[in-house]
Tab-separated table of C-alpha atoms in Angstrom:
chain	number	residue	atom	x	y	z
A	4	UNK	CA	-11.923	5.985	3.810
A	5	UNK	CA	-8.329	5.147	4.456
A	6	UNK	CA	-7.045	5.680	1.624
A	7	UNK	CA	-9.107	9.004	0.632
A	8	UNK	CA	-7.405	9.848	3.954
A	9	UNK	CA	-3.779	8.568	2.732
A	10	UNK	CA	-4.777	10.502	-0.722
A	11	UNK	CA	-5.785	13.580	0.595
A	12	UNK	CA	-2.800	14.087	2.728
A	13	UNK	CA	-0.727	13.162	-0.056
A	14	UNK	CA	-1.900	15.576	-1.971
A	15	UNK	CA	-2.521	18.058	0.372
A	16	UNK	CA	-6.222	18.718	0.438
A	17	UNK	CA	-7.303	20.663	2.675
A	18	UNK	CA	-9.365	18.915	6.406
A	19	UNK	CA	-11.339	22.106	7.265
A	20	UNK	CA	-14.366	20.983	5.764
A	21	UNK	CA	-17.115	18.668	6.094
A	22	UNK	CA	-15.703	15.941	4.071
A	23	UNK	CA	-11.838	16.174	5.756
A	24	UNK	CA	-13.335	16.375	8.960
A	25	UNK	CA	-15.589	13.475	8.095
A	26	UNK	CA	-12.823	11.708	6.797
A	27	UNK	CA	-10.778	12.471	9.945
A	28	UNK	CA	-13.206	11.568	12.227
A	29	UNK	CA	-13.985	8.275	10.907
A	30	UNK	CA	-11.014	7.064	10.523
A	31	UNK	CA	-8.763	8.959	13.598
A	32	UNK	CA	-9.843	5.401	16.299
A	33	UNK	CA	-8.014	3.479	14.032
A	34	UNK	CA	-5.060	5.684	12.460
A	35	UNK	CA	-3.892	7.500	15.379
A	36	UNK	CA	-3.029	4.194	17.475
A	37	UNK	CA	-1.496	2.760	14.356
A	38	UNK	CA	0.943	6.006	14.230
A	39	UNK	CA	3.084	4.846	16.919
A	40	UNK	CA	4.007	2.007	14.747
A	41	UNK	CA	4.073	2.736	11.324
A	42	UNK	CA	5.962	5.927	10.523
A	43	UNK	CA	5.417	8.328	8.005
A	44	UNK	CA	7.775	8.914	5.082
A	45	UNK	CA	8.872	12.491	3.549
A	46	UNK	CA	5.095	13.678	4.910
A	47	UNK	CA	3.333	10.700	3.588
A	48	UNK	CA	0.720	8.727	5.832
A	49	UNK	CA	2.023	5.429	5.590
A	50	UNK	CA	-0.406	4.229	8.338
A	51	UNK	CA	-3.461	5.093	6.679
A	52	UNK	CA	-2.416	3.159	3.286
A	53	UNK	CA	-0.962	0.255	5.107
A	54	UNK	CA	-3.780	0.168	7.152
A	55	UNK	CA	-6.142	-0.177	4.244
A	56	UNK	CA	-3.553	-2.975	3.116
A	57	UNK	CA	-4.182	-4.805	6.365
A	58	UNK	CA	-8.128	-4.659	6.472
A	59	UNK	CA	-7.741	-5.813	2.482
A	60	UNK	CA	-5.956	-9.166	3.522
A	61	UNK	CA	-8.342	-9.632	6.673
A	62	UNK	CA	-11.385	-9.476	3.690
A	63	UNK	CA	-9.588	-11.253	1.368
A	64	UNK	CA	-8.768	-14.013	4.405
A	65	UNK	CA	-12.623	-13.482	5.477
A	66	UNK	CA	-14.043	-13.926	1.624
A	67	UNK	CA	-11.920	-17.458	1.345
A	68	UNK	CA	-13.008	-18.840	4.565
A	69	UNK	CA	-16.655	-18.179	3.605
A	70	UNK	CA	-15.600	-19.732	0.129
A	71	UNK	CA	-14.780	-22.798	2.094
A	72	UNK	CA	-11.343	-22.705	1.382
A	73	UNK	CA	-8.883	-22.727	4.022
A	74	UNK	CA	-5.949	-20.301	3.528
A	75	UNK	CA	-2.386	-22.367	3.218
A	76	UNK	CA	0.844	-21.137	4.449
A	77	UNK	CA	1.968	-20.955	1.036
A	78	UNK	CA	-1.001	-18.843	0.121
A	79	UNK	CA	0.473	-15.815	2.636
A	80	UNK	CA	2.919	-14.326	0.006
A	81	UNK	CA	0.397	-14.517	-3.129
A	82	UNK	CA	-2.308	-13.209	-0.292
A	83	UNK	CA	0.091	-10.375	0.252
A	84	UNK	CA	0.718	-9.325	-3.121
A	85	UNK	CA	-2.962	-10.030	-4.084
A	86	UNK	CA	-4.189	-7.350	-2.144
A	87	UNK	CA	-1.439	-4.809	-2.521
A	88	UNK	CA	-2.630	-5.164	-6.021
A	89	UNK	CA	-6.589	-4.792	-4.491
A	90	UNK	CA	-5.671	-1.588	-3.064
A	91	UNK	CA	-4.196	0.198	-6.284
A	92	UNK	CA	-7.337	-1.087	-7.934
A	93	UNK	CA	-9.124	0.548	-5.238
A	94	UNK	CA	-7.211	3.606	-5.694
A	95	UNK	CA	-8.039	3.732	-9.455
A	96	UNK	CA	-11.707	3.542	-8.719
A	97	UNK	CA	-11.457	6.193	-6.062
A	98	UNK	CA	-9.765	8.553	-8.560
A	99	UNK	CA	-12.740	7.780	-11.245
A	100	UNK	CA	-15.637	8.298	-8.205
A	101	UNK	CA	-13.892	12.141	-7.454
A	102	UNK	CA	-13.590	12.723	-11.087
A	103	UNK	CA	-17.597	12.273	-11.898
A	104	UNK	CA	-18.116	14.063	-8.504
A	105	UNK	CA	-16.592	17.095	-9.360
A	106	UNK	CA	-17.542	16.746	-12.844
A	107	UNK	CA	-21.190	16.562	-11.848
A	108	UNK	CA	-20.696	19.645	-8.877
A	109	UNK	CA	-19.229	21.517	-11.532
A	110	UNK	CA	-22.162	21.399	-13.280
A	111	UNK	CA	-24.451	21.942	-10.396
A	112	UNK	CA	-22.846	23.849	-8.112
A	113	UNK	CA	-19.234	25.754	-8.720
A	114	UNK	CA	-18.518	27.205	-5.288
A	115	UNK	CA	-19.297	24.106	-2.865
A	116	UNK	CA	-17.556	23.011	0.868
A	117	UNK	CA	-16.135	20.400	-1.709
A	118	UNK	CA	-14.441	21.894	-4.394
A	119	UNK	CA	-11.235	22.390	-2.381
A	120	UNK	CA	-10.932	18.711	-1.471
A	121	UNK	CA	-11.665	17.855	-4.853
A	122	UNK	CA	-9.688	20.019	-6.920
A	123	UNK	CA	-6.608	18.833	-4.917
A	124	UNK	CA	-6.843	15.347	-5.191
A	125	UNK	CA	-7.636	15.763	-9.147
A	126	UNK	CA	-5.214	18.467	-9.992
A	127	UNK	CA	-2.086	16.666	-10.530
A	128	UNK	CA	-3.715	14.070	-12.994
A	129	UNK	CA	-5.697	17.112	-14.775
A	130	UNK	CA	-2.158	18.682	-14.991
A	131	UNK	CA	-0.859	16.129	-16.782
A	132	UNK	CA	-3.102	15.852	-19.393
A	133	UNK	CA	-3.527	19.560	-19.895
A	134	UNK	CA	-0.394	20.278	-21.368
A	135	UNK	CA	-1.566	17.891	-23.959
A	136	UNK	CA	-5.166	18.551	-24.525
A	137	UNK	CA	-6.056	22.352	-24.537
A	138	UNK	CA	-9.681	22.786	-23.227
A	139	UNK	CA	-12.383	23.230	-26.974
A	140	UNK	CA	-14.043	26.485	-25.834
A	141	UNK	CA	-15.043	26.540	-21.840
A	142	UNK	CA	-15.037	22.513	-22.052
A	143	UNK	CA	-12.104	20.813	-20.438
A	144	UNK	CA	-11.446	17.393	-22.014
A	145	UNK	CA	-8.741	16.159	-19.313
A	146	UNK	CA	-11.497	14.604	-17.411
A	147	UNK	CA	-12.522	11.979	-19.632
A	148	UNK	CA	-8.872	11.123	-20.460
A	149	UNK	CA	-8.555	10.459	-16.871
A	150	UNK	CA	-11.536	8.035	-16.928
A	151	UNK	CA	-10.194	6.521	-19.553
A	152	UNK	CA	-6.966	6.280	-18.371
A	153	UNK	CA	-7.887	4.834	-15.173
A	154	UNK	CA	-9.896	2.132	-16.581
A	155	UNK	CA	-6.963	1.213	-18.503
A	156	UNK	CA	-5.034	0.843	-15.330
A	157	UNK	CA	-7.493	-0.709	-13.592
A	158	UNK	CA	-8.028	-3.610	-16.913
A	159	UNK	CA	-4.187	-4.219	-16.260
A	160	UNK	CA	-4.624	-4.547	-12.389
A	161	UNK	CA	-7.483	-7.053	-13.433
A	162	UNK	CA	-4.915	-8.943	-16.001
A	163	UNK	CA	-2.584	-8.499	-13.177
A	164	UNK	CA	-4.733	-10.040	-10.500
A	165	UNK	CA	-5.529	-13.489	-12.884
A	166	UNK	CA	-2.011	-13.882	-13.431
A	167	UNK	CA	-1.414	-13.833	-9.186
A	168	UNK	CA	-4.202	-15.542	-8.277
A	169	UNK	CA	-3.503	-18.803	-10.578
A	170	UNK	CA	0.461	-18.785	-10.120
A	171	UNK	CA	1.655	-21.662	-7.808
């Protein structure tokens, strides 16, 4: 939820409905305290996304000690940098789950509370790949290059997370 927050005032979705207000309310007790310490930057959030950061390392901290193992002072740096890498991974499978949502409400149901919400969080990537791919007919392609592009991203992050986790 924090970063769909971070997201969707990054890319400007609206909060007037159900699912911003959802969003908001969930996550305001912990956000709005966190404000007066992390600032944002050129109308980014940074205390949402650094918040999600945090409660990544506190699972990550939480999953080793139920491993048994017992987090080292020289495991802080590669514990910092593994879940930096956790939350773009995160990211990429956020951007895949609104993809097949509004894929599937576009199906169902054009004119929904979340169309708004998800048509700005998706436009920029559909942008991309429409200059590219011209939509066959009334069937827009761009989606499934996004799916595919994010799993790409998110096989790197994967690749990227081995290498991490085994350095010394």
């Amino acid at each position: 939820l924090l970063l769909l927050r971070f997201y969707m005032q990054a890319f400007r979705a609206p909060f007037r409905n159900p699912a911003g207000e959802m969003v908001g309310n969930l996550t305001n007790w912990l956000v709005l305290p966190a404000r007066r310490y992390i600032p944002g930057l050129y109308g980014l959030d940074l205390s949402s996304l650094a918040l999600a950061w945090m409660l990544d390392i506190v699972m990550l901290v939480l999953l080793s000690l139920l491993a048994g193992a017992v987090p080292a002072a020289a495991f802080i740096p590669r514990l910092l940098l593994i879940a930096m890498v956790d939350v773009a991974r995160s990211s990429m499978h956020l951007l895949i789950g609104v993809v097949f949502v509004q894929v599937i409400l576009s199906w169902v149901s054009t004119y929904n509370p979340l169309s708004g919400v998800l048509e700005a969080l998706t436009r920029p990537f559909y942008a991309f790949f429409r200059r590219f791919i011209p939509p066959l007919g009334n069937i827009d392609l761009s989606p499934i290059f996004i799916l595919l592009g994010a799993q790409i991203v998110i096989i790197m992050l994967n690749g990227l997370m081995r290498i991490v986790a085994t350095s010394v």
